Short mmCIF file of C-alpha atoms and ligand atoms in Angstrom, two decimals:
data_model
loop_
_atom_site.label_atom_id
_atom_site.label_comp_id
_atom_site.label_asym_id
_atom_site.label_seq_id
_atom_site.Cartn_x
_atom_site.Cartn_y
_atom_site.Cartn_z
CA UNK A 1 -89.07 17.44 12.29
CA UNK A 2 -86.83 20.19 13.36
CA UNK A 3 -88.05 23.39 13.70
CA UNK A 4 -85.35 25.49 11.89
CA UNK A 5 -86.70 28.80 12.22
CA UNK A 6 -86.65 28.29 16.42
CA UNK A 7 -83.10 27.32 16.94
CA UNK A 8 -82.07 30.47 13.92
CA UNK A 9 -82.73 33.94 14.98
CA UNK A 10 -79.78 35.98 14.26
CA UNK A 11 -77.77 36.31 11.20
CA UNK A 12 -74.57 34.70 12.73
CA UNK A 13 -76.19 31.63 12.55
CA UNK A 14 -77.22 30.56 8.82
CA UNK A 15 -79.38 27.42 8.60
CA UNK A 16 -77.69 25.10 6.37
CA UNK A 17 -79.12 22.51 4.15
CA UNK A 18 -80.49 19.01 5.30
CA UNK A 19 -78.24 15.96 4.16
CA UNK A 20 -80.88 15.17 1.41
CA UNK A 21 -79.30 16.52 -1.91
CA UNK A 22 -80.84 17.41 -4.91
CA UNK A 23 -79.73 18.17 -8.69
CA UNK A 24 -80.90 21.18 -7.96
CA UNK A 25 -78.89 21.86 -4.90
CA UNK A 26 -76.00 20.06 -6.42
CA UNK A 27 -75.94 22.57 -9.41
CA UNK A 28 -76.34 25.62 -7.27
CA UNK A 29 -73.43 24.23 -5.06
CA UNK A 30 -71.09 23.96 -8.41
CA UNK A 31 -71.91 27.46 -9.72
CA UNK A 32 -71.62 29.27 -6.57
CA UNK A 33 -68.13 29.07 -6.76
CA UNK A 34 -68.43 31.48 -9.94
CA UNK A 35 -67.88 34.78 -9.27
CA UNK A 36 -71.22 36.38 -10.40
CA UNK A 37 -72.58 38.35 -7.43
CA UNK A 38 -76.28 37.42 -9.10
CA UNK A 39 -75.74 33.65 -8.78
CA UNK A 40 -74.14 33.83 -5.10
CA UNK A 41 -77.32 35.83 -3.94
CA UNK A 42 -79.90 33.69 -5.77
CA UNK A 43 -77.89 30.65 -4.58
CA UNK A 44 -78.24 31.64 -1.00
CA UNK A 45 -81.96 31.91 -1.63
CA UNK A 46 -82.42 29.04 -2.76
CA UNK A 47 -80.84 27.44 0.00
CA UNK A 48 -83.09 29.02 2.16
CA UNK A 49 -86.03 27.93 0.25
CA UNK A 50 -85.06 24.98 0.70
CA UNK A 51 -85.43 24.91 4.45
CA UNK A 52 -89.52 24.58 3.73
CA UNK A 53 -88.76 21.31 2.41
CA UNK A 54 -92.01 19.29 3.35
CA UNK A 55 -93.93 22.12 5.22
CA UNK A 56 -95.34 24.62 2.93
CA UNK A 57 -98.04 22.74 0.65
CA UNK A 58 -100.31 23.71 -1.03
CA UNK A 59 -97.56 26.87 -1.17
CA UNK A 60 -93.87 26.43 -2.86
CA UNK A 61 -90.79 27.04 -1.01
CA UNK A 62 -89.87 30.12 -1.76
CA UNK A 63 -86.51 32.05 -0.19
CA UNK A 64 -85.34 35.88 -0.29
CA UNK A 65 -82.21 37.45 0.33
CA UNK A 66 -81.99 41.48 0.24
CA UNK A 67 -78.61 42.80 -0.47
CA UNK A 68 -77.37 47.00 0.37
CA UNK A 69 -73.89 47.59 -1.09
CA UNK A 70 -72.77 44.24 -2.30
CA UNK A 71 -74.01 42.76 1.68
CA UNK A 72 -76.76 40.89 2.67
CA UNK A 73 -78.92 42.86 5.23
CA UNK A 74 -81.93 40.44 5.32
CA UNK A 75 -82.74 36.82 4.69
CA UNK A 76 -86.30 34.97 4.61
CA UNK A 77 -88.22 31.46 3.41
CA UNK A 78 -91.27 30.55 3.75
CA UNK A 79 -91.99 28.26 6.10
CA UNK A 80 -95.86 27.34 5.75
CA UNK A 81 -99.17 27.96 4.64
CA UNK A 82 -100.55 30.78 6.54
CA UNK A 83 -97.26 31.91 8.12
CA UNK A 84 -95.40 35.13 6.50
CA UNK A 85 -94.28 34.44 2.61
CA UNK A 86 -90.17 35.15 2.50
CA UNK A 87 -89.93 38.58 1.14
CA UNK A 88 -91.42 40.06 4.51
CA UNK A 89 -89.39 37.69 6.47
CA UNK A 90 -86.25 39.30 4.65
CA UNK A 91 -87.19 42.62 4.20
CA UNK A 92 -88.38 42.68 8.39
CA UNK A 93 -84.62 41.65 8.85
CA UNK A 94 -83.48 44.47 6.96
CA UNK A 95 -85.20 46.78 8.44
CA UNK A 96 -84.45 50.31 7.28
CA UNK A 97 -81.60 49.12 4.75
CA UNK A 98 -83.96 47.67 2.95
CA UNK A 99 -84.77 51.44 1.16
CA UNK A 100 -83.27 51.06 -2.36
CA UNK A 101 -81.71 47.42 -1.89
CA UNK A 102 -81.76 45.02 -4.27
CA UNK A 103 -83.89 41.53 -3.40
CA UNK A 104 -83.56 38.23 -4.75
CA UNK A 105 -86.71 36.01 -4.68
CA UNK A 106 -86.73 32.44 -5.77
CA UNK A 107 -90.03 33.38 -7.14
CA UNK A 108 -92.08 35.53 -8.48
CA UNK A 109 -92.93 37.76 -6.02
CA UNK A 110 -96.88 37.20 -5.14
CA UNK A 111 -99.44 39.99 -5.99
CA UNK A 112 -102.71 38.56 -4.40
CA UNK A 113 -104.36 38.98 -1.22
CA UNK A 114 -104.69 34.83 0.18
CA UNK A 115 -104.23 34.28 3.92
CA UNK A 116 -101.25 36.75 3.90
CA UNK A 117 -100.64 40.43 1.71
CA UNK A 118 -99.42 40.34 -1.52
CA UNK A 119 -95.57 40.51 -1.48
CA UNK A 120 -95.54 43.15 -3.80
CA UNK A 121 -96.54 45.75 -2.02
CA UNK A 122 -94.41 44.76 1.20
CA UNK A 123 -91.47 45.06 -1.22
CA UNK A 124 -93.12 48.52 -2.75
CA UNK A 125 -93.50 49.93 0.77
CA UNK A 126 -90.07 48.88 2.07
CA UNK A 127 -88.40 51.23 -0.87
CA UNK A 128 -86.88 48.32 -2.58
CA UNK A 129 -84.93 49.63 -6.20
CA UNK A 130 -84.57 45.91 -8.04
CA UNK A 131 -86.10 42.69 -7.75
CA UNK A 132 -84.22 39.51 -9.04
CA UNK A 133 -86.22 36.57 -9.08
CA UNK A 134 -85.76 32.98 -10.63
CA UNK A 135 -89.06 31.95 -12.27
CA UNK A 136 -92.29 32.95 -12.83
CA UNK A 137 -95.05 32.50 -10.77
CA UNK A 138 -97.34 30.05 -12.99
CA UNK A 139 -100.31 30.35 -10.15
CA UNK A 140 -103.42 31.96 -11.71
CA UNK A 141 -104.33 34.24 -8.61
CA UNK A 142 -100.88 34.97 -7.58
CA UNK A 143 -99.31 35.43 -11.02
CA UNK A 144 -98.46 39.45 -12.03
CA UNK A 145 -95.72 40.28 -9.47
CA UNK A 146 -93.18 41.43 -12.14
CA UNK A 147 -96.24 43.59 -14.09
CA UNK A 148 -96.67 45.18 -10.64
CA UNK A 149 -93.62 46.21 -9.46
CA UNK A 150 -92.47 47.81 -12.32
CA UNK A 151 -95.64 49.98 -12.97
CA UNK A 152 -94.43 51.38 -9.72
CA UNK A 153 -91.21 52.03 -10.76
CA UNK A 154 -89.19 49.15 -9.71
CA UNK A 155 -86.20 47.59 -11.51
CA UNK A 156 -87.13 43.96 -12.47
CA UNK A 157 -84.83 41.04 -13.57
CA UNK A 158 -85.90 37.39 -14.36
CA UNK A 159 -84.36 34.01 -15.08
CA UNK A 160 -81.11 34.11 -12.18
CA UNK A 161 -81.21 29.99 -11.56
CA UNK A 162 -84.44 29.57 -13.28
CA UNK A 163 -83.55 25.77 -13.98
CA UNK A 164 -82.89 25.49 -10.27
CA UNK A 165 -85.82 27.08 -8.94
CA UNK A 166 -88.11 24.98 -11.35
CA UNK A 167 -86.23 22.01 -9.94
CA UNK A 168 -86.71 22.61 -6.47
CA UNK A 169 -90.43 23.42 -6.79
CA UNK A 170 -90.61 20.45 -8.92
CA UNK A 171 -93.85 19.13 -7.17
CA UNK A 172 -95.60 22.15 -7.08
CA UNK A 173 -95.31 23.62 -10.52
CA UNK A 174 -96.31 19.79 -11.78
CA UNK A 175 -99.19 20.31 -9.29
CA UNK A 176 -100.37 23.19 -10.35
CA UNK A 177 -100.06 22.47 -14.23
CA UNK A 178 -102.31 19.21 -14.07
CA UNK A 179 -104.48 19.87 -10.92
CA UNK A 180 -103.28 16.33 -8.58
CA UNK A 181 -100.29 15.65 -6.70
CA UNK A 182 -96.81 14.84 -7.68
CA UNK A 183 -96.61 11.26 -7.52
CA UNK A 184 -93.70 9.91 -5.95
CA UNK A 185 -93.25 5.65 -6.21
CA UNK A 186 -91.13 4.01 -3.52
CA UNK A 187 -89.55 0.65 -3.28
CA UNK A 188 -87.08 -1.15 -1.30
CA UNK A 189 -86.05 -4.32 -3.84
CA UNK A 190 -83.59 -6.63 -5.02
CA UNK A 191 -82.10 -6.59 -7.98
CA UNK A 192 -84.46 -8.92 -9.62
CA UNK A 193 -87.28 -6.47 -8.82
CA UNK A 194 -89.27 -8.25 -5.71
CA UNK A 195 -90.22 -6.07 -2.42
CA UNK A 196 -91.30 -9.05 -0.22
CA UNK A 197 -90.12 -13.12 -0.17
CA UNK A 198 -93.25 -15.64 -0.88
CA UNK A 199 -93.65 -15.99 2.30
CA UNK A 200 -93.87 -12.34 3.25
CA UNK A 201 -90.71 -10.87 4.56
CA UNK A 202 -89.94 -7.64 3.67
CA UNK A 203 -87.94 -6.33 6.72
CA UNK A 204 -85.18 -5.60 5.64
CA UNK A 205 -84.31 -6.04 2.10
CA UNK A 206 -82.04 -2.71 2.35
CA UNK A 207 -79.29 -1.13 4.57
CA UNK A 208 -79.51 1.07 7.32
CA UNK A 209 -78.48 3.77 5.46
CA UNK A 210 -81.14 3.27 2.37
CA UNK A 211 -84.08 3.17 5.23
CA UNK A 212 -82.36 6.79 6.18
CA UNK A 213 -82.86 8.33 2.81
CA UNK A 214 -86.67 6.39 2.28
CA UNK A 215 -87.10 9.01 5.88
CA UNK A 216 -85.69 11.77 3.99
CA UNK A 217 -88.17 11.05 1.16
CA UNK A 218 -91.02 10.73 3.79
CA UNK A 219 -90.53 14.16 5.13
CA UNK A 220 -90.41 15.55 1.78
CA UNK A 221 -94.01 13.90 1.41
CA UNK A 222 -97.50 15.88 2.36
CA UNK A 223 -98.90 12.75 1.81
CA UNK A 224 -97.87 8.99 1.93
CA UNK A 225 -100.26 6.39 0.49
CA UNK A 226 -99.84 2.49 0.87
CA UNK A 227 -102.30 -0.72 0.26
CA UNK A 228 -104.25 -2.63 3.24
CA UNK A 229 -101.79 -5.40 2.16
CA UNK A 230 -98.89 -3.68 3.76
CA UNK A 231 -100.86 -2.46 6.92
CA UNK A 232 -102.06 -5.94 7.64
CA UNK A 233 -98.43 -7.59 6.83
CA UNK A 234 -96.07 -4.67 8.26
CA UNK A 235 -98.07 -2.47 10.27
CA UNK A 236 -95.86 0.28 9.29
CA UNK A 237 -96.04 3.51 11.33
CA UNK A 238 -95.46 5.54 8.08
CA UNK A 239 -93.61 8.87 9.81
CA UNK A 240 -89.85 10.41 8.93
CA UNK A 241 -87.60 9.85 11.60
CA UNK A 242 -84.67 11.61 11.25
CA UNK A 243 -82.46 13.25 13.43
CA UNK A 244 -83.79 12.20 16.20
CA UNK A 245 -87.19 14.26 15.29
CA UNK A 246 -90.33 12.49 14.18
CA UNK A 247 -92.60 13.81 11.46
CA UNK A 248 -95.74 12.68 10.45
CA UNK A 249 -97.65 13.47 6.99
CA UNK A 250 -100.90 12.78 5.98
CA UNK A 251 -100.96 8.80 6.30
CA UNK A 252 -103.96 7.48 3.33
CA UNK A 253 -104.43 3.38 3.66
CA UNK A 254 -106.24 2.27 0.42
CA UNK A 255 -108.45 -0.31 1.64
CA UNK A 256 -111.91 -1.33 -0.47
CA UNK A 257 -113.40 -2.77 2.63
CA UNK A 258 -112.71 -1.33 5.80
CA UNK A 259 -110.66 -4.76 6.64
CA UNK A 260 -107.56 -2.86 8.09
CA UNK A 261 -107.69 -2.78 12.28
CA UNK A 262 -108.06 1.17 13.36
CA UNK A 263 -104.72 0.55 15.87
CA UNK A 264 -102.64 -0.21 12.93
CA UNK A 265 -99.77 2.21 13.75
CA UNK A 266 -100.42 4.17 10.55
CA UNK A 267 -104.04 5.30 12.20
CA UNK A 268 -102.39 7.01 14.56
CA UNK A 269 -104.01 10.49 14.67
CA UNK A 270 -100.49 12.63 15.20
CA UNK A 271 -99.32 15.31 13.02
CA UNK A 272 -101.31 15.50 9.61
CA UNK A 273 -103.48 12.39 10.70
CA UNK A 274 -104.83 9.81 8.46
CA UNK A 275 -107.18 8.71 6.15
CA UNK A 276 -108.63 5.42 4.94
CA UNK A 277 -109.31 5.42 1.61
CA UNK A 278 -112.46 3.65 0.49
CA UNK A 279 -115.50 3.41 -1.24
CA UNK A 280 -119.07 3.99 -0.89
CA UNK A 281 -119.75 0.15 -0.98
CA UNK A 282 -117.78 -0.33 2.13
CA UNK A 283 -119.70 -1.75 5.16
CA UNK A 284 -120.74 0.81 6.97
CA UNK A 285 -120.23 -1.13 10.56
CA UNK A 286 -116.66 -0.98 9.53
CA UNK A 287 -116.41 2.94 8.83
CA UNK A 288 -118.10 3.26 11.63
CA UNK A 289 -114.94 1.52 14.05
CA UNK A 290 -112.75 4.51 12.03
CA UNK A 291 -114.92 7.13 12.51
CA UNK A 292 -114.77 6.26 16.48
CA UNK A 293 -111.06 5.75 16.08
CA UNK A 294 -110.72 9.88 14.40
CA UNK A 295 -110.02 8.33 11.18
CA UNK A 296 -111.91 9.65 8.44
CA UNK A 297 -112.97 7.90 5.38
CA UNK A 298 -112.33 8.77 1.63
CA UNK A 299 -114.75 7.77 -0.35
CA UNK A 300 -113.65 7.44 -3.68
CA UNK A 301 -115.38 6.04 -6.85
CA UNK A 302 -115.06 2.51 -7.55
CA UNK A 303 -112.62 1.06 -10.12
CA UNK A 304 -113.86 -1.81 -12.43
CA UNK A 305 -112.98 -4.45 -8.99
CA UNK A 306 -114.93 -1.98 -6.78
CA UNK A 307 -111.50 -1.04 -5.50
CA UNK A 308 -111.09 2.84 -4.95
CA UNK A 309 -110.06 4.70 -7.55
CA UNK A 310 -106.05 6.06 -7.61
CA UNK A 311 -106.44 9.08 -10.04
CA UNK A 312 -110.27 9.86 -8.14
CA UNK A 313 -108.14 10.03 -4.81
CA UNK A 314 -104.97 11.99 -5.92
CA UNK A 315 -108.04 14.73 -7.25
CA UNK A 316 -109.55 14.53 -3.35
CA UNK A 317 -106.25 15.15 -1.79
CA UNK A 318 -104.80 17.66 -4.41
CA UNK A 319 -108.08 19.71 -3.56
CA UNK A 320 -106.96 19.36 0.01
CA UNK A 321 -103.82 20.79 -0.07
CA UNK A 322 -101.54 18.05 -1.05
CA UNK A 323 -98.63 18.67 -3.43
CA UNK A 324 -96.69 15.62 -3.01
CA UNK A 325 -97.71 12.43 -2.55
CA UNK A 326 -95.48 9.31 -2.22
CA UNK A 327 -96.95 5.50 -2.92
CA UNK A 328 -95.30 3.69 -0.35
CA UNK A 329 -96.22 0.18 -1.73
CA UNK A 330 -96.88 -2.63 -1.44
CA UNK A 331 -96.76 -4.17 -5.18
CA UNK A 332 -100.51 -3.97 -5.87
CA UNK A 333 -100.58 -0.48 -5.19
CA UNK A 334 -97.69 0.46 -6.83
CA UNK A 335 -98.61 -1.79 -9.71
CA UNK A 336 -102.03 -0.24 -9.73
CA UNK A 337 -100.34 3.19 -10.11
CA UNK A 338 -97.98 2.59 -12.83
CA UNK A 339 -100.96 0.76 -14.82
CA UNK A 340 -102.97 3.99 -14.43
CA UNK A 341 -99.95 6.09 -15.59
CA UNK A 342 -99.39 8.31 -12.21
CA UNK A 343 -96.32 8.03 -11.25
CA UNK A 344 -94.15 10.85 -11.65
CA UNK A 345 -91.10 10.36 -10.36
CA UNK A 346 -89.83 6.56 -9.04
CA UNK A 347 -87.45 5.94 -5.89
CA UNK A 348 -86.28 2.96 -6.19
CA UNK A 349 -83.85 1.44 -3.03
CA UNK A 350 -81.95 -1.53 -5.10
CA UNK A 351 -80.48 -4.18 -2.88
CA UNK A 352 -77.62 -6.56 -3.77
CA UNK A 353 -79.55 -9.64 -3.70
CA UNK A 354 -81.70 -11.92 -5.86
CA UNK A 355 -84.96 -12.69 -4.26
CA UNK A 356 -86.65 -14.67 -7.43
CA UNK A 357 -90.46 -15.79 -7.22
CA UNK A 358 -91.91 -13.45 -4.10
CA UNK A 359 -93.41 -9.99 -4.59
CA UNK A 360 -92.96 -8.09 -7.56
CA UNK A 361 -92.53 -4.36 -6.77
CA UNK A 362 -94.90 -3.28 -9.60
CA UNK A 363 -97.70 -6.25 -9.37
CA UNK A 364 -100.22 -4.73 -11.66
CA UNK A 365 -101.59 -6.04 -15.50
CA UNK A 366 -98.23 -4.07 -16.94
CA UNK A 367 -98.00 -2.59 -20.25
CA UNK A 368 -98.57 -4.66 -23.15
CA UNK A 369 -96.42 -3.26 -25.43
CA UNK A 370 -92.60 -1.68 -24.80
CA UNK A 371 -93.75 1.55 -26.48
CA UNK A 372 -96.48 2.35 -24.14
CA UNK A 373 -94.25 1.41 -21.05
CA UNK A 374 -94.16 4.71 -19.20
CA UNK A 375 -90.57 5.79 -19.47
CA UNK A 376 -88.39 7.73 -17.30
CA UNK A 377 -85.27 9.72 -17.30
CA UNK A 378 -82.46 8.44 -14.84
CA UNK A 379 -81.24 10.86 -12.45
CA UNK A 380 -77.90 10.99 -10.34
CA UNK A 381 -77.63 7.21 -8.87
CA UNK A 382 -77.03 7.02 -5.59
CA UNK A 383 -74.97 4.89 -3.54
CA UNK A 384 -76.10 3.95 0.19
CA UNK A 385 -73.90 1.82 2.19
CA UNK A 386 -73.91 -1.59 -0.15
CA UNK A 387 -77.40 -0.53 -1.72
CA UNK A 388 -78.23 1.87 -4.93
CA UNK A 389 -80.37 4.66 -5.58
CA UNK A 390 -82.43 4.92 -8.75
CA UNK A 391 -84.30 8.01 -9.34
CA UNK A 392 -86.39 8.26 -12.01
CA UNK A 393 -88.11 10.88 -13.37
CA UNK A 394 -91.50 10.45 -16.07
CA UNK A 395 -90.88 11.89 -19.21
CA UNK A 396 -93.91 14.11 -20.18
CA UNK A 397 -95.33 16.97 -22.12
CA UNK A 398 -97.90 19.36 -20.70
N1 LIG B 1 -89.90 -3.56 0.15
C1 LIG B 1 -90.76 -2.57 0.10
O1 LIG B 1 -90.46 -1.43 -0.28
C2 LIG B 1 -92.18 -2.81 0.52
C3 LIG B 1 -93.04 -1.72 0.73
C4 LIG B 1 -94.34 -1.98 1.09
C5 LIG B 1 -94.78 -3.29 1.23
N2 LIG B 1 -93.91 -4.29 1.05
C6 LIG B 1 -94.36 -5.68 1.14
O2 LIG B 1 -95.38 -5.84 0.18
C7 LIG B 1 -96.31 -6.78 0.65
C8 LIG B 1 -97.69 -6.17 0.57
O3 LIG B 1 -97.92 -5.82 -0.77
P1 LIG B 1 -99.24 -6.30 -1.49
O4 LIG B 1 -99.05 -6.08 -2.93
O5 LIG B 1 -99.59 -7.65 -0.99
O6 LIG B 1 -100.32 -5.32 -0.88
P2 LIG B 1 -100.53 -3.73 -0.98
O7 LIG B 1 -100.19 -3.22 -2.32
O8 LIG B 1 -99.89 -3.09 0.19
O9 LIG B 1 -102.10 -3.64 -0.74
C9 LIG B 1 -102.93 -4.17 -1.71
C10 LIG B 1 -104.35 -4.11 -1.24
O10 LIG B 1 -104.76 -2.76 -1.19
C11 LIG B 1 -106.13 -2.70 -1.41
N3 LIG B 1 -106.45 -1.71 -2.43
C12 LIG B 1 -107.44 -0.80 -2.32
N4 LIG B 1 -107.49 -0.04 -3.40
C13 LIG B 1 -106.55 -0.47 -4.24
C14 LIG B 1 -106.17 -0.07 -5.54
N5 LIG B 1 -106.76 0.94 -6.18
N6 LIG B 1 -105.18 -0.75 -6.14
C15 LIG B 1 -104.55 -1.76 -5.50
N7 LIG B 1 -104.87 -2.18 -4.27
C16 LIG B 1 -105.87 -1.55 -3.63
C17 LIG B 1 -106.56 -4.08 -1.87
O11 LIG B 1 -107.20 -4.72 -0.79
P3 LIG B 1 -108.79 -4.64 -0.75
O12 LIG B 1 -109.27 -5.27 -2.02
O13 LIG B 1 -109.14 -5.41 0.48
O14 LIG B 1 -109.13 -3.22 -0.71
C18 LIG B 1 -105.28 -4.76 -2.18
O15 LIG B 1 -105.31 -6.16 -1.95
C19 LIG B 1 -95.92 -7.13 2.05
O16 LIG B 1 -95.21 -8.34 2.04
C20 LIG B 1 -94.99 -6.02 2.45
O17 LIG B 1 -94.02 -6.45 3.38
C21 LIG B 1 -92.62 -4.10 0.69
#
């Protein structure tokens, strides 16, 4: 992936968005044309939040801009667990100016000691006046920034883009509220709903340019799940390539019985690694060849087949960090998914063609009854060269 922050040093040269839009980034892009100094700042932010895109689980992306006299004199995002949060980023960029400036956080500002300082008191030492920030911070240990800052006297604003920031950090507030993953369903189909002929072939249902934006969706992933079926049919190497840069995110293969080869190119131990996922009934000879190979097994609990469990494993990986996870197929897996009601949010790459008979892209028992079909909210279609776009988002309360 490219490295932003080492080809952007000085403030002549302002990183600028990927090509992988948003609502969010689309809305921001039609109000910044309004004249409200508030929304131009918080919109820059925002875009620099954005710049974490795929790198900052379990944290949110999070962006700062401080502004002296109507100018801004510093500009920070996050850009990792670990690694400075965005308010010292900015206010190290401002430097001095930053005494009685004004910052913009797409945030809450932090106030808890983790593996960096609480961002309140970076902003309390630096002399800022006013902090603007977008939405609350909803984590238990970091939540109390605003309480904070203006016990100590500071000026404190909230709600500037607040539907924006909540759509960007999508994932990670969703995380955070239910305690697993954001699940993200992929498919590449036809318009009659089939991700594979009967005989198998898969490659390639959709355009060049579709197979672009399933990359973009890839990088956007901590973690990218598929069935044994696809490894043994596709041997898939599962890592964003775009740009010319090659990414790789946790790669999980759901396999009951170890009956995946180690080489499949998804095992390859690059980047975030990989994982089989598994259960204790496994043969143990077989574990054994993945263990030797660097890949570690999941265990997970069996489901009524002796298959691992999908909800047991989105728990394992949310307590390892992961914020988003993408289901990458094939039809089993996905169909396993929807039948357990995890998907969150459904990418769906629709190809002009009718396949009929072949794979199903959702191969599970289905629901039984319209009203308990899981149902989704469309969002901006997409069109990619001669193939659609369908986003979907899951309508729920919590
Ligand atoms: N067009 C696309 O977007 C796309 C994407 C991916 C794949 N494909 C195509 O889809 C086909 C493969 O799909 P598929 O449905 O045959 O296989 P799959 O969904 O990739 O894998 C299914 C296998 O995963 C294992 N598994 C382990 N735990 C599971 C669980 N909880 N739920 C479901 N499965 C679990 C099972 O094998 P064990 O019982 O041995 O564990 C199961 O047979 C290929 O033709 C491939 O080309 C198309």
């Amino acid at each position: 992936m490219a490295r932003l922050d080492d080809n952007w040093s000085s403030r002549g040269r302002r990183p600028q968005l990927g090509h992988f839009e948003t609502s969010a980034a689309s809305l921001i892009a039609n109000r910044s044309a309004a004249v409200d100094p508030d929304v131009n700042f918080m919109s820059r932010a925002l875009e620099l939040a954005r710049l974490g895109l795929g790198r900052t689980a379990p944290n949110p992306m999070v962006g700062c801009v401080i502004v002296k006299s109507g100018q801004i004199v510093g500009e920070g995002w996050h850009k990792g667990a670990g690694r400075p949060h965005a308010e010292p980023e900015a206010l190290a960029e401002a430097g001095a100016r930053a005494r009685g400036a004004r910052a913009y956080v797409t945030l809450e500002p932090c106030n808890h000691h983790g593996r960096t300082p609480p961002c309140t008191e970076a902003l309390l030492k630096a002399g800022v006046s006013e902090v603007v920030y977008a939405v609350a911070d909803t984590h238990a240990l970091a939540a109390g920034g605003a309480t904070r800052l203006q016990s100590a006297g500071v000026k404190v604003r909230a709600g500037v883009l607040e539907t924006e920031a909540r759509e960007l950090n999508r994932a990670w507030f969703h995380s955070l509220a239910i305690r697993r993953p954001y699940v993200i369903a992929k498919a590449a189909m036809s318009l009659d709903g089939r991700i594979a002929t009967a005989t198998g072939q898969s490659k390639w249902i959709t355009g060049a340019l579709a197979r672009e934006k399933g990359h973009e969706l890839r990088r956007m992933a901590d973690a990218i799940i598929v069935g044994a079926g696809t490894i043994v049919a596709d041997d898939p190497a599962l890592t964003a390539r775009l740009d010319g840069e090659e990414s790789h995110p946790l790669r999980v293969v759901l396999d009951s019985k170890g009956r995946c080869s180690p080489g499949a190119k998804a095992f390859d131990r690059a980047g975030k690694g990989a994982a089989l996922a598994t259960t204790a009934a496994a043969p143990e000879r077989r574990l054994a060849r993945f263990r030797e190979h660097g890949v570690e097994p999941i265990l997970c609990a069996p489901d009524g087949g002796g298959r691992p469990r999908l909800d047991d494993l989105l728990d394992i990986l949310h307590r390892r960090g992961v914020v988003t996870a993408m289901i990458e197929g094939g039809g089993e897996v996905l169909g396993a998914a929807l039948d357990a009601d995890l998907i969150d949010e459904v990418w769906l790459f629709i190809a002009p063609l009718l396949i009929g008979g072949g794979k199903a892209a959702f191969a599970g028992a289905g629901a039984s009854s319209l009203s308990e079909a899981p149902h989704f909210d469309f969002s901006e279609p997409e069109m990619l060269g001669p193939d659609m776009l369908v986003r979907g988002l899951r309508r729920r309360s919590f």
